[in-house]
GROMACS .gro file of N, CA and C in nm:
model
  330
    1MET      N    1  -1.785   2.250  -2.435
    1MET     CA    2  -1.816   2.487  -2.393
    1MET      C    3  -1.837   2.438  -2.322
    2TYR      N    4  -1.979   2.324  -2.301
    2TYR     CA    5  -2.123   2.436  -2.171
    2TYR      C    6  -2.140   2.273  -2.122
    3PRO      N    7  -2.137   2.360  -1.945
    3PRO     CA    8  -2.106   2.273  -1.890
    3PRO      C    9  -2.229   2.159  -1.879
    4GLN      N   10  -2.204   2.021  -1.795
    4GLN     CA   11  -2.243   1.920  -1.851
    4GLN      C   12  -2.403   1.938  -1.792
    5GLY      N   13  -2.518   1.904  -1.815
    5GLY     CA   14  -2.605   1.977  -1.740
    5GLY      C   15  -2.668   2.061  -1.802
    6ARG      N   16  -2.616   2.128  -1.944
    6ARG     CA   17  -2.644   2.265  -1.944
    6ARG      C   18  -2.668   2.246  -2.113
    7HIS      N   19  -2.783   2.284  -2.210
    7HIS     CA   20  -2.711   2.266  -2.342
    7HIS      C   21  -2.790   2.433  -2.424
    8PRO      N   22  -2.684   2.454  -2.495
    8PRO     CA   23  -2.767   2.598  -2.647
    8PRO      C   24  -2.912   2.592  -2.604
    9VAL      N   25  -2.989   2.645  -2.562
    9VAL     CA   26  -3.160   2.709  -2.633
    9VAL      C   27  -3.163   2.707  -2.778
   10PRO      N   28  -3.234   2.585  -2.826
   10PRO     CA   29  -3.216   2.609  -3.024
   10PRO      C   30  -3.251   2.740  -3.010
   11LEU      N   31  -3.219   2.840  -3.144
   11LEU     CA   32  -3.278   3.048  -3.171
   11LEU      C   33  -3.410   2.994  -3.226
   12GLN      N   34  -3.483   3.055  -3.168
   12GLN     CA   35  -3.705   3.092  -3.261
   12GLN      C   36  -3.682   3.118  -3.391
   13PRO      N   37  -3.792   3.077  -3.406
   13PRO     CA   38  -3.753   3.182  -3.546
   13PRO      C   39  -3.791   3.308  -3.458
   14GLY      N   40  -3.669   3.416  -3.556
   14GLY     CA   41  -3.675   3.588  -3.540
   14GLY      C   42  -3.693   3.704  -3.425
   15GLN      N   43  -3.604   3.495  -3.332
   15GLN     CA   44  -3.528   3.511  -3.226
   15GLN      C   45  -3.375   3.576  -3.193
   16SER      N   46  -3.389   3.714  -3.175
   16SER     CA   47  -3.170   3.731  -3.213
   16SER      C   48  -3.074   3.663  -3.078
   17PHE      N   49  -2.954   3.714  -3.194
   17PHE     CA   50  -2.795   3.605  -3.133
   17PHE      C   51  -2.820   3.738  -2.981
   18LYS      N   52  -2.909   3.824  -2.934
   18LYS     CA   53  -2.886   3.944  -2.885
   18LYS      C   54  -2.889   3.883  -2.781
   19PHE      N   55  -2.740   3.911  -2.640
   19PHE     CA   56  -2.852   3.917  -2.533
   19PHE      C   57  -2.798   4.028  -2.410
   20THR      N   58  -2.871   4.057  -2.321
   20THR     CA   59  -2.869   4.211  -2.236
   20THR      C   60  -2.736   4.144  -2.259
   21VAL      N   61  -2.702   4.221  -2.124
   21VAL     CA   62  -2.578   4.238  -1.953
   21VAL      C   63  -2.578   4.154  -1.877
   22LEU      N   64  -2.790   4.133  -1.843
   22LEU     CA   65  -2.772   4.062  -1.684
   22LEU      C   66  -2.758   3.913  -1.719
   23GLU      N   67  -2.817   3.922  -1.890
   23GLU     CA   68  -2.807   3.795  -1.968
   23GLU      C   69  -2.742   3.682  -1.934
   24THR      N   70  -2.634   3.819  -1.992
   24THR     CA   71  -2.503   3.743  -1.944
   24THR      C   72  -2.402   3.752  -1.821
   25LEU      N   73  -2.431   3.860  -1.755
   25LEU     CA   74  -2.383   3.784  -1.559
   25LEU      C   75  -2.441   3.648  -1.490
   26ASP      N   76  -2.568   3.664  -1.556
   26ASP     CA   77  -2.638   3.566  -1.441
   26ASP      C   78  -2.558   3.415  -1.567
   27ARG      N   79  -2.571   3.429  -1.652
   27ARG     CA   80  -2.527   3.311  -1.743
   27ARG      C   81  -2.343   3.245  -1.678
   28ILE      N   82  -2.311   3.407  -1.620
   28ILE     CA   83  -2.148   3.384  -1.641
   28ILE      C   84  -2.120   3.309  -1.484
   29LYS      N   85  -2.265   3.334  -1.392
   29LYS     CA   86  -2.214   3.361  -1.316
   29LYS      C   87  -2.316   3.205  -1.237
   30GLU      N   88  -2.446   3.162  -1.291
   30GLU     CA   89  -2.475   3.039  -1.274
   30GLU      C   90  -2.280   2.881  -1.339
   31GLU      N   91  -2.223   2.957  -1.512
   31GLU     CA   92  -2.148   2.838  -1.500
   31GLU      C   93  -2.042   2.865  -1.371
   32PHE      N   94  -2.073   2.974  -1.379
   32PHE     CA   95  -1.942   3.004  -1.251
   32PHE      C   96  -1.971   2.942  -1.149
   33GLN      N   97  -2.018   2.924  -1.082
   33GLN     CA   98  -2.157   2.818  -0.930
   33GLN      C   99  -2.120   2.631  -1.020
   34PHE      N  100  -2.197   2.658  -1.155
   34PHE     CA  101  -2.118   2.440  -1.227
   34PHE      C  102  -1.977   2.426  -1.163
   35LEU      N  103  -1.929   2.579  -1.191
   35LEU     CA  104  -1.753   2.520  -1.154
   35LEU      C  105  -1.683   2.475  -1.049
   36GLN      N  106  -1.771   2.576  -0.990
   36GLN     CA  107  -1.689   2.577  -0.801
   36GLN      C  108  -1.730   2.470  -0.760
   37ALA      N  109  -1.874   2.334  -0.761
   37ALA     CA  110  -1.959   2.323  -0.721
   37ALA      C  111  -1.889   2.180  -0.788
   38GLN      N  112  -1.836   2.179  -0.857
   38GLN     CA  113  -1.732   2.009  -0.983
   38GLN      C  114  -1.583   2.041  -0.864
   39TYR      N  115  -1.518   2.167  -0.864
   39TYR     CA  116  -1.397   2.134  -0.836
   39TYR      C  117  -1.419   2.089  -0.628
   40HIS      N  118  -1.584   2.183  -0.594
   40HIS     CA  119  -1.529   2.045  -0.482
   40HIS      C  120  -1.545   1.902  -0.465
   41SER      N  121  -1.590   1.922  -0.554
   41SER     CA  122  -1.667   1.738  -0.594
   41SER      C  123  -1.489   1.657  -0.553
   42LEU      N  124  -1.467   1.765  -0.686
   42LEU     CA  125  -1.390   1.669  -0.705
   42LEU      C  126  -1.154   1.676  -0.598
   43LYS      N  127  -1.208   1.790  -0.504
   43LYS     CA  128  -1.121   1.809  -0.384
   43LYS      C  129  -1.185   1.705  -0.286
   44LEU      N  130  -1.287   1.691  -0.276
   44LEU     CA  131  -1.326   1.609  -0.204
   44LEU      C  132  -1.300   1.460  -0.198
   45GLU      N  133  -1.284   1.431  -0.321
   45GLU     CA  134  -1.289   1.286  -0.388
   45GLU      C  135  -1.138   1.270  -0.387
   46CYS      N  136  -1.022   1.342  -0.416
   46CYS     CA  137  -0.887   1.446  -0.386
   46CYS      C  138  -0.825   1.414  -0.270
   47GLU      N  139  -0.903   1.478  -0.168
   47GLU     CA  140  -0.867   1.419  -0.044
   47GLU      C  141  -0.904   1.287   0.028
   48LYS      N  142  -0.997   1.185  -0.001
   48LYS     CA  143  -1.024   1.058  -0.016
   48LYS      C  144  -0.964   0.926  -0.022
   49LEU      N  145  -0.876   0.974  -0.169
   49LEU     CA  146  -0.826   0.883  -0.220
   49LEU      C  147  -0.684   0.982  -0.180
   50ALA      N  148  -0.591   1.085  -0.111
   50ALA     CA  149  -0.486   1.094  -0.060
   50ALA      C  150  -0.471   1.068   0.095
   51SER      N  151  -0.663   1.062   0.207
   51SER     CA  152  -0.621   0.942   0.271
   51SER      C  153  -0.609   0.836   0.295
   52GLU      N  154  -0.738   0.705   0.166
   52GLU     CA  155  -0.631   0.642   0.090
   52GLU      C  156  -0.528   0.545   0.078
   53LYS      N  157  -0.482   0.641   0.038
   53LYS     CA  158  -0.308   0.585  -0.001
   53LYS      C  159  -0.211   0.627   0.134
   54THR      N  160  -0.223   0.704   0.181
   54THR     CA  161  -0.176   0.702   0.431
   54THR      C  162  -0.182   0.561   0.438
   55GLU      N  163  -0.321   0.534   0.421
   55GLU     CA  164  -0.407   0.434   0.526
   55GLU      C  165  -0.333   0.303   0.408
   56MET      N  166  -0.310   0.257   0.278
   56MET     CA  167  -0.261   0.208   0.221
   56MET      C  168  -0.109   0.146   0.295
   57GLN      N  169  -0.030   0.276   0.265
   57GLN     CA  170   0.125   0.293   0.316
   57GLN      C  171   0.131   0.274   0.405
   58ARG      N  172   0.021   0.284   0.515
   58ARG     CA  173   0.057   0.239   0.686
   58ARG      C  174   0.047   0.113   0.699
   59HIS      N  175  -0.086   0.001   0.648
   59HIS     CA  176  -0.105  -0.169   0.582
   59HIS      C  177   0.069  -0.210   0.491
   60TYR      N  178   0.067  -0.135   0.419
   60TYR     CA  179   0.215  -0.188   0.369
   60TYR      C  180   0.377  -0.183   0.464
   61ILE      N  181   0.414  -0.080   0.551
   61ILE     CA  182   0.453  -0.070   0.646
   61ILE      C  183   0.412  -0.159   0.712
   62MET      N  184   0.302  -0.200   0.790
   62MET     CA  185   0.270  -0.296   0.863
   62MET      C  186   0.311  -0.461   0.829
   63TYR      N  187   0.240  -0.506   0.718
   63TYR     CA  188   0.285  -0.588   0.666
   63TYR      C  189   0.419  -0.649   0.634
   64TYR      N  190   0.467  -0.551   0.583
   64TYR     CA  191   0.647  -0.515   0.602
   64TYR      C  192   0.777  -0.602   0.753
   65GLU      N  193   0.685  -0.494   0.761
   65GLU     CA  194   0.736  -0.577   0.941
   65GLU      C  195   0.701  -0.696   0.977
   66MET      N  196   0.635  -0.682   1.014
   66MET     CA  197   0.562  -0.829   1.019
   66MET      C  198   0.700  -0.944   0.919
   67SER      N  199   0.615  -0.973   0.787
   67SER     CA  200   0.785  -1.026   0.697
   67SER      C  201   0.941  -1.088   0.759
   68TYR      N  202   0.927  -0.907   0.752
   68TYR     CA  203   1.047  -0.915   0.789
   68TYR      C  204   1.112  -0.993   0.954
   69GLY      N  205   1.008  -0.963   1.050
   69GLY     CA  206   1.057  -1.018   1.187
   69GLY      C  207   0.989  -1.214   1.205
   70LEU      N  208   0.926  -1.258   1.074
   70LEU     CA  209   0.901  -1.378   1.060
   70LEU      C  210   1.027  -1.374   0.995
   71ASN      N  211   1.064  -1.358   0.858
   71ASN     CA  212   1.180  -1.352   0.803
   71ASN      C  213   1.343  -1.447   0.922
   72ILE      N  214   1.317  -1.322   0.960
   72ILE     CA  215   1.466  -1.294   1.109
   72ILE      C  216   1.447  -1.446   1.193
   73GLU      N  217   1.326  -1.405   1.241
   73GLU     CA  218   1.218  -1.578   1.322
   73GLU      C  219   1.241  -1.722   1.271
   74MET      N  220   1.227  -1.698   1.150
   74MET     CA  221   1.252  -1.830   1.066
   74MET      C  222   1.429  -1.871   1.040
   75HIS      N  223   1.495  -1.811   1.057
   75HIS     CA  224   1.604  -1.801   1.017
   75HIS      C  225   1.673  -1.857   1.114
   76LYS      N  226   1.651  -1.753   1.193
   76LYS     CA  227   1.700  -1.791   1.392
   76LYS      C  228   1.656  -1.911   1.408
   77GLN      N  229   1.560  -2.000   1.409
   77GLN     CA  230   1.480  -2.102   1.438
   77GLN      C  231   1.566  -2.257   1.313
   78VAL      N  232   1.587  -2.210   1.178
   78VAL     CA  233   1.660  -2.303   1.127
   78VAL      C  234   1.819  -2.321   1.121
   79ARG      N  235   1.880  -2.185   1.236
   79ARG     CA  236   2.018  -2.188   1.226
   79ARG      C  237   2.007  -2.280   1.416
   80GLU      N  238   1.928  -2.258   1.489
   80GLU     CA  239   1.938  -2.340   1.589
   80GLU      C  240   1.876  -2.489   1.541
   81ASN      N  241   1.857  -2.536   1.486
   81ASN     CA  242   1.812  -2.664   1.457
   81ASN      C  243   1.917  -2.718   1.363
   82VAL      N  244   1.959  -2.657   1.257
   82VAL     CA  245   2.071  -2.712   1.262
   82VAL      C  246   2.193  -2.763   1.304
   83PHE      N  247   2.290  -2.613   1.376
   83PHE     CA  248   2.334  -2.618   1.467
   83PHE      C  249   2.311  -2.688   1.620
   84GLY      N  250   2.253  -2.700   1.612
   84GLY     CA  251   2.159  -2.775   1.732
   84GLY      C  252   2.127  -2.954   1.701
   85SER      N  253   2.133  -2.945   1.593
   85SER     CA  254   2.102  -3.083   1.556
   85SER      C  255   2.280  -3.131   1.494
   86PHE      N  256   2.362  -3.119   1.472
   86PHE     CA  257   2.510  -3.047   1.389
   86PHE      C  258   2.574  -3.121   1.588
   87SER      N  259   2.538  -3.007   1.651
   87SER     CA  260   2.586  -3.039   1.832
   87SER      C  261   2.562  -3.103   1.853
   88GLN      N  262   2.432  -3.247   1.825
   88GLN     CA  263   2.378  -3.312   1.939
   88GLN      C  264   2.472  -3.468   1.881
   89SER      N  265   2.461  -3.443   1.721
   89SER     CA  266   2.492  -3.548   1.641
   89SER      C  267   2.728  -3.545   1.668
   90SER      N  268   2.735  -3.401   1.637
   90SER     CA  269   2.831  -3.492   1.693
   90SER      C  270   2.876  -3.495   1.870
   91LEU      N  271   2.796  -3.379   1.945
   91LEU     CA  272   2.870  -3.438   2.111
   91LEU      C  273   2.816  -3.632   2.100
   92THR      N  274   2.715  -3.686   2.003
   92THR     CA  275   2.671  -3.856   2.057
   92THR      C  276   2.787  -3.911   1.929
   93ALA      N  277   2.871  -3.822   1.831
   93ALA     CA  278   2.993  -3.905   1.825
   93ALA      C  279   3.096  -3.927   1.794
   94CYS      N  280   3.159  -3.852   1.919
   94CYS     CA  281   3.216  -3.784   2.045
   94CYS      C  282   3.253  -3.939   2.099
   95CYS      N  283   3.150  -3.903   2.193
   95CYS     CA  284   3.160  -3.930   2.302
   95CYS      C  285   3.142  -4.110   2.263
   96GLU      N  286   3.112  -4.146   2.204
   96GLU     CA  287   3.079  -4.301   2.087
   96GLU      C  288   3.227  -4.320   2.028
   97PHE      N  289   3.304  -4.168   2.009
   97PHE     CA  290   3.502  -4.241   1.953
   97PHE      C  291   3.499  -4.290   2.037
   98VAL      N  292   3.523  -4.193   2.203
   98VAL     CA  293   3.601  -4.198   2.365
   98VAL      C  294   3.527  -4.324   2.432
   99CYS      N  295   3.471  -4.409   2.393
   99CYS     CA  296   3.362  -4.502   2.460
   99CYS      C  297   3.483  -4.620   2.332
  100LEU      N  298   3.443  -4.611   2.210
  100LEU     CA  299   3.520  -4.715   2.192
  100LEU      C  300   3.671  -4.713   2.168
  101THR      N  301   3.657  -4.586   2.185
  101THR     CA  302   3.873  -4.593   2.228
  101THR      C  303   3.901  -4.659   2.331
  102PHE      N  304   3.785  -4.612   2.429
  102PHE     CA  305   3.784  -4.649   2.593
  102PHE      C  306   3.838  -4.839   2.587
  103CYS      N  307   3.728  -4.868   2.512
  103CYS     CA  308   3.732  -4.978   2.521
  103CYS      C  309   3.844  -5.107   2.413
  104VAL      N  310   3.871  -4.989   2.316
  104VAL     CA  311   4.013  -5.111   2.277
  104VAL      C  312   4.078  -5.056   2.321
  105GLU      N  313   4.148  -4.983   2.420
  105GLU     CA  314   4.259  -4.953   2.496
  105GLU      C  315   4.268  -5.025   2.615
  106ALA      N  316   4.134  -5.103   2.679
  106ALA     CA  317   4.158  -5.156   2.775
  106ALA      C  318   4.141  -5.296   2.723
  107ALA      N  319   4.066  -5.370   2.596
  107ALA     CA  320   4.121  -5.460   2.545
  107ALA      C  321   4.263  -5.518   2.584
  108PHE      N  322   4.343  -5.392   2.508
  108PHE     CA  323   4.474  -5.438   2.433
  108PHE      C  324   4.522  -5.386   2.619
  109PHE      N  325   4.504  -5.375   2.721
  109PHE     CA  326   4.587  -5.389   2.825
  109PHE      C  327   4.579  -5.468   2.843
  110GLU      N  328   4.469  -5.542   2.822
  110GLU     CA  329   4.422  -5.685   2.912
  110GLU      C  330   4.537  -5.802   2.878
   0.00000   0.00000   0.00000
């Protein structure tokens, strides 16, 4: 009920519970100023968190783009290695087959 840092003052014996209008207005003013200061600090904290969130999103996007690019490059290299070795081995096998066939035909016609 009371703002932090303020505690109700205990009544002294013989003291009445009546406040003057000025005392009440002063108390309301103090509480309003306290709430205003609290609002301001919470607003600053919220803005700080929003900027941190934006920064984290920017880092996430950079990470995602780098990961995606790396993944694409990896797949390209795997494809090149697989097809490169496939075409190299098939070319070698084809040459061996032609040479073998030529040797067999040459031996047959001799």
